[in-house]
């Protein structure tokens, strides 16, 4: 029990812990689909609702504002990854699969799907590892106008949603095929 307590206090200073954490995060981000990450975001928003409402006794308006502001980047990353997944899924059949094209698609999948999943998981795990500090700290801009970075993230989120919702028209696929692709990506147990 003493060694476990010592590890809990000293784990931030151990390079092996950080390496193991990074490797596990990469493996989990590669294995799970986007629905699992949507569940993490919902859990994070739920925890923030408890933080703002029950711990800090803020109004419902401030609670919703704080919870959404803290999850804005995660929601954008999830939407971006879903959009990339839909477009990459349906463009693969439309183009010749030369080696160069496969490499380009692999890079697009890395930057458009894997990295957002990794970042969502990393942010969630960081919050869990510092849960006490997270619960004590309010969003720095709570009650203030949106900062430039938040406005940019919100703009990119809306643009990504528009691209996602117009995918059937842009890709020339039936809405049912689009819905099937989205549901495959968003149902957590579809590994």
GROMACS .gro file of C-alpha atoms in nm:
model
  191
    1UNK     CA    1   0.000   0.000   0.000
    2UNK     CA    2   0.288   0.236   0.079
    3UNK     CA    3   0.445   0.185  -0.267
    4UNK     CA    4   0.111   0.258  -0.436
    5UNK     CA    5   0.075   0.577  -0.234
    6UNK     CA    6   0.434   0.675  -0.318
    7UNK     CA    7   0.367   0.609  -0.689
    8UNK     CA    8   0.053   0.824  -0.675
    9UNK     CA    9   0.254   1.115  -0.540
   10UNK     CA   10   0.557   1.071  -0.765
   11UNK     CA   11   0.409   0.951  -1.099
   12UNK     CA   12   0.435   1.295  -1.262
   13UNK     CA   13   0.813   1.286  -1.223
   14UNK     CA   14   0.860   0.941  -1.379
   15UNK     CA   15   0.952   0.940  -1.751
   16UNK     CA   16   0.840   0.575  -1.778
   17UNK     CA   17   0.491   0.672  -1.660
   18UNK     CA   18   0.465   0.942  -1.926
   19UNK     CA   19   0.592   0.706  -2.198
   20UNK     CA   20   0.346   0.435  -2.096
   21UNK     CA   21   0.064   0.690  -2.077
   22UNK     CA   22   0.147   0.815  -2.426
   23UNK     CA   23   0.165   0.465  -2.576
   24UNK     CA   24  -0.165   0.359  -2.416
   25UNK     CA   25  -0.334   0.679  -2.534
   26UNK     CA   26  -0.214   0.620  -2.891
   27UNK     CA   27  -0.331   0.256  -2.888
   28UNK     CA   28  -0.674   0.340  -2.746
   29UNK     CA   29  -0.719   0.632  -2.989
   30UNK     CA   30  -0.638   0.399  -3.279
   31UNK     CA   31  -0.871   0.120  -3.167
   32UNK     CA   32  -1.188   0.301  -3.060
   33UNK     CA   33  -1.429   0.463  -3.301
   34UNK     CA   34  -1.565   0.816  -3.277
   35UNK     CA   35  -1.870   0.712  -3.075
   36UNK     CA   36  -1.647   0.623  -2.782
   37UNK     CA   37  -1.495   0.969  -2.797
   38UNK     CA   38  -1.841   1.124  -2.812
   39UNK     CA   39  -1.917   0.938  -2.489
   40UNK     CA   40  -1.600   1.083  -2.331
   41UNK     CA   41  -1.711   1.433  -2.430
   42UNK     CA   42  -2.058   1.376  -2.286
   43UNK     CA   43  -1.900   1.246  -1.963
   44UNK     CA   44  -1.675   1.553  -1.949
   45UNK     CA   45  -1.972   1.787  -2.003
   46UNK     CA   46  -2.165   1.600  -1.732
   47UNK     CA   47  -1.876   1.637  -1.491
   48UNK     CA   48  -1.853   2.007  -1.573
   49UNK     CA   49  -2.227   2.045  -1.510
   50UNK     CA   50  -2.175   1.899  -1.163
   51UNK     CA   51  -1.871   2.123  -1.111
   52UNK     CA   52  -2.045   2.447  -1.205
   53UNK     CA   53  -2.386   2.372  -1.057
   54UNK     CA   54  -2.319   2.164  -0.744
   55UNK     CA   55  -1.964   2.259  -0.645
   56UNK     CA   56  -1.967   2.629  -0.736
   57UNK     CA   57  -2.346   2.685  -0.708
   58UNK     CA   58  -2.372   2.881  -1.033
   59UNK     CA   59  -2.695   2.949  -1.222
   60UNK     CA   60  -2.807   2.712  -1.495
   61UNK     CA   61  -2.707   2.969  -1.758
   62UNK     CA   62  -2.351   2.997  -1.624
   63UNK     CA   63  -2.335   2.620  -1.577
   64UNK     CA   64  -2.426   2.554  -1.939
   65UNK     CA   65  -2.192   2.829  -2.060
   66UNK     CA   66  -1.896   2.697  -1.860
   67UNK     CA   67  -1.959   2.336  -1.959
   68UNK     CA   68  -1.986   2.419  -2.329
   69UNK     CA   69  -1.686   2.651  -2.327
   70UNK     CA   70  -1.471   2.381  -2.167
   71UNK     CA   71  -1.579   2.125  -2.428
   72UNK     CA   72  -1.585   2.348  -2.736
   73UNK     CA   73  -1.250   2.225  -2.869
   74UNK     CA   74  -1.342   1.861  -2.808
   75UNK     CA   75  -1.675   1.898  -2.989
   76UNK     CA   76  -1.497   2.065  -3.282
   77UNK     CA   77  -1.233   1.789  -3.294
   78UNK     CA   78  -1.503   1.520  -3.289
   79UNK     CA   79  -1.698   1.690  -3.567
   80UNK     CA   80  -1.383   1.735  -3.773
   81UNK     CA   81  -1.289   1.368  -3.731
   82UNK     CA   82  -1.640   1.257  -3.827
   83UNK     CA   83  -1.635   1.480  -4.134
   84UNK     CA   84  -1.296   1.342  -4.241
   85UNK     CA   85  -1.418   0.987  -4.181
   86UNK     CA   86  -1.725   1.036  -4.401
   87UNK     CA   87  -1.535   1.205  -4.682
   88UNK     CA   88  -1.244   0.960  -4.676
   89UNK     CA   89  -1.475   0.661  -4.659
   90UNK     CA   90  -1.660   0.764  -4.973
   91UNK     CA   91  -1.370   0.904  -5.177
   92UNK     CA   92  -1.161   0.589  -5.151
   93UNK     CA   93  -1.392   0.412  -5.396
   94UNK     CA   94  -1.389   0.709  -5.633
   95UNK     CA   95  -1.017   0.728  -5.699
   96UNK     CA   96  -0.749   0.491  -5.826
   97UNK     CA   97  -0.556   0.336  -5.544
   98UNK     CA   98  -0.199   0.403  -5.652
   99UNK     CA   99   0.072   0.406  -5.388
  100UNK     CA  100   0.085   0.785  -5.383
  101UNK     CA  101  -0.291   0.813  -5.332
  102UNK     CA  102  -0.284   0.554  -5.051
  103UNK     CA  103  -0.007   0.749  -4.879
  104UNK     CA  104  -0.205   1.073  -4.914
  105UNK     CA  105  -0.516   0.906  -4.772
  106UNK     CA  106  -0.315   0.766  -4.483
  107UNK     CA  107  -0.185   1.114  -4.403
  108UNK     CA  108  -0.534   1.259  -4.432
  109UNK     CA  109  -0.668   0.991  -4.197
  110UNK     CA  110  -0.382   1.057  -3.953
  111UNK     CA  111  -0.439   1.433  -3.940
  112UNK     CA  112  -0.816   1.432  -3.983
  113UNK     CA  113  -0.926   1.136  -3.772
  114UNK     CA  114  -0.651   0.991  -3.551
  115UNK     CA  115  -0.501   1.313  -3.415
  116UNK     CA  116  -0.840   1.458  -3.310
  117UNK     CA  117  -0.924   1.128  -3.134
  118UNK     CA  118  -0.585   1.131  -2.963
  119UNK     CA  119  -0.630   1.492  -2.849
  120UNK     CA  120  -0.982   1.430  -2.714
  121UNK     CA  121  -0.862   1.127  -2.519
  122UNK     CA  122  -0.551   1.308  -2.397
  123UNK     CA  123  -0.754   1.608  -2.275
  124UNK     CA  124  -1.003   1.377  -2.100
  125UNK     CA  125  -0.731   1.175  -1.926
  126UNK     CA  126  -0.548   1.492  -1.820
  127UNK     CA  127  -0.871   1.617  -1.666
  128UNK     CA  128  -0.918   1.287  -1.482
  129UNK     CA  129  -0.559   1.282  -1.356
  130UNK     CA  130  -0.607   1.632  -1.210
  131UNK     CA  131  -0.972   1.596  -1.114
  132UNK     CA  132  -0.942   1.792  -0.790
  133UNK     CA  133  -0.789   2.093  -0.961
  134UNK     CA  134  -1.038   2.065  -1.246
  135UNK     CA  135  -1.333   2.070  -1.006
  136UNK     CA  136  -1.196   2.374  -0.818
  137UNK     CA  137  -1.115   2.582  -1.128
  138UNK     CA  138  -1.373   2.779  -1.325
  139UNK     CA  139  -1.328   2.855  -1.694
  140UNK     CA  140  -1.111   3.168  -1.716
  141UNK     CA  141  -1.350   3.347  -1.952
  142UNK     CA  142  -1.677   3.251  -1.783
  143UNK     CA  143  -1.923   3.537  -1.818
  144UNK     CA  144  -1.707   3.723  -2.070
  145UNK     CA  145  -1.741   3.757  -2.445
  146UNK     CA  146  -1.589   3.488  -2.662
  147UNK     CA  147  -1.214   3.521  -2.711
  148UNK     CA  148  -1.071   3.521  -3.063
  149UNK     CA  149  -0.966   3.158  -3.033
  150UNK     CA  150  -1.313   3.056  -2.915
  151UNK     CA  151  -1.474   3.245  -3.204
  152UNK     CA  152  -1.238   3.074  -3.449
  153UNK     CA  153  -1.315   2.732  -3.299
  154UNK     CA  154  -1.688   2.805  -3.317
  155UNK     CA  155  -1.655   2.918  -3.681
  156UNK     CA  156  -1.459   2.604  -3.770
  157UNK     CA  157  -1.715   2.389  -3.586
  158UNK     CA  158  -2.002   2.540  -3.787
  159UNK     CA  159  -1.805   2.510  -4.114
  160UNK     CA  160  -1.727   2.146  -4.037
  161UNK     CA  161  -2.092   2.075  -3.956
  162UNK     CA  162  -2.198   2.234  -4.285
  163UNK     CA  163  -1.945   2.018  -4.472
  164UNK     CA  164  -2.063   1.709  -4.287
  165UNK     CA  165  -2.432   1.771  -4.349
  166UNK     CA  166  -2.374   1.852  -4.717
  167UNK     CA  167  -2.160   1.540  -4.772
  168UNK     CA  168  -2.439   1.345  -4.949
  169UNK     CA  169  -2.473   1.623  -5.207
  170UNK     CA  170  -2.098   1.685  -5.246
  171UNK     CA  171  -2.010   1.315  -5.267
  172UNK     CA  172  -2.316   1.221  -5.468
  173UNK     CA  173  -2.422   0.946  -5.229
  174UNK     CA  174  -2.770   0.858  -5.104
  175UNK     CA  175  -2.867   0.997  -4.765
  176UNK     CA  176  -2.917   0.641  -4.639
  177UNK     CA  177  -2.553   0.556  -4.719
  178UNK     CA  178  -2.441   0.875  -4.545
  179UNK     CA  179  -2.653   0.789  -4.239
  180UNK     CA  180  -2.513   0.435  -4.235
  181UNK     CA  181  -2.154   0.567  -4.245
  182UNK     CA  182  -2.219   0.816  -3.966
  183UNK     CA  183  -2.393   0.557  -3.749
  184UNK     CA  184  -2.106   0.312  -3.803
  185UNK     CA  185  -1.861   0.578  -3.684
  186UNK     CA  186  -2.074   0.706  -3.395
  187UNK     CA  187  -2.205   0.384  -3.235
  188UNK     CA  188  -1.939   0.311  -2.972
  189UNK     CA  189  -1.954  -0.068  -2.990
  190UNK     CA  190  -1.886  -0.072  -3.367
  191UNK     CA  191  -1.514  -0.142  -3.349
   0.00000   0.00000   0.00000
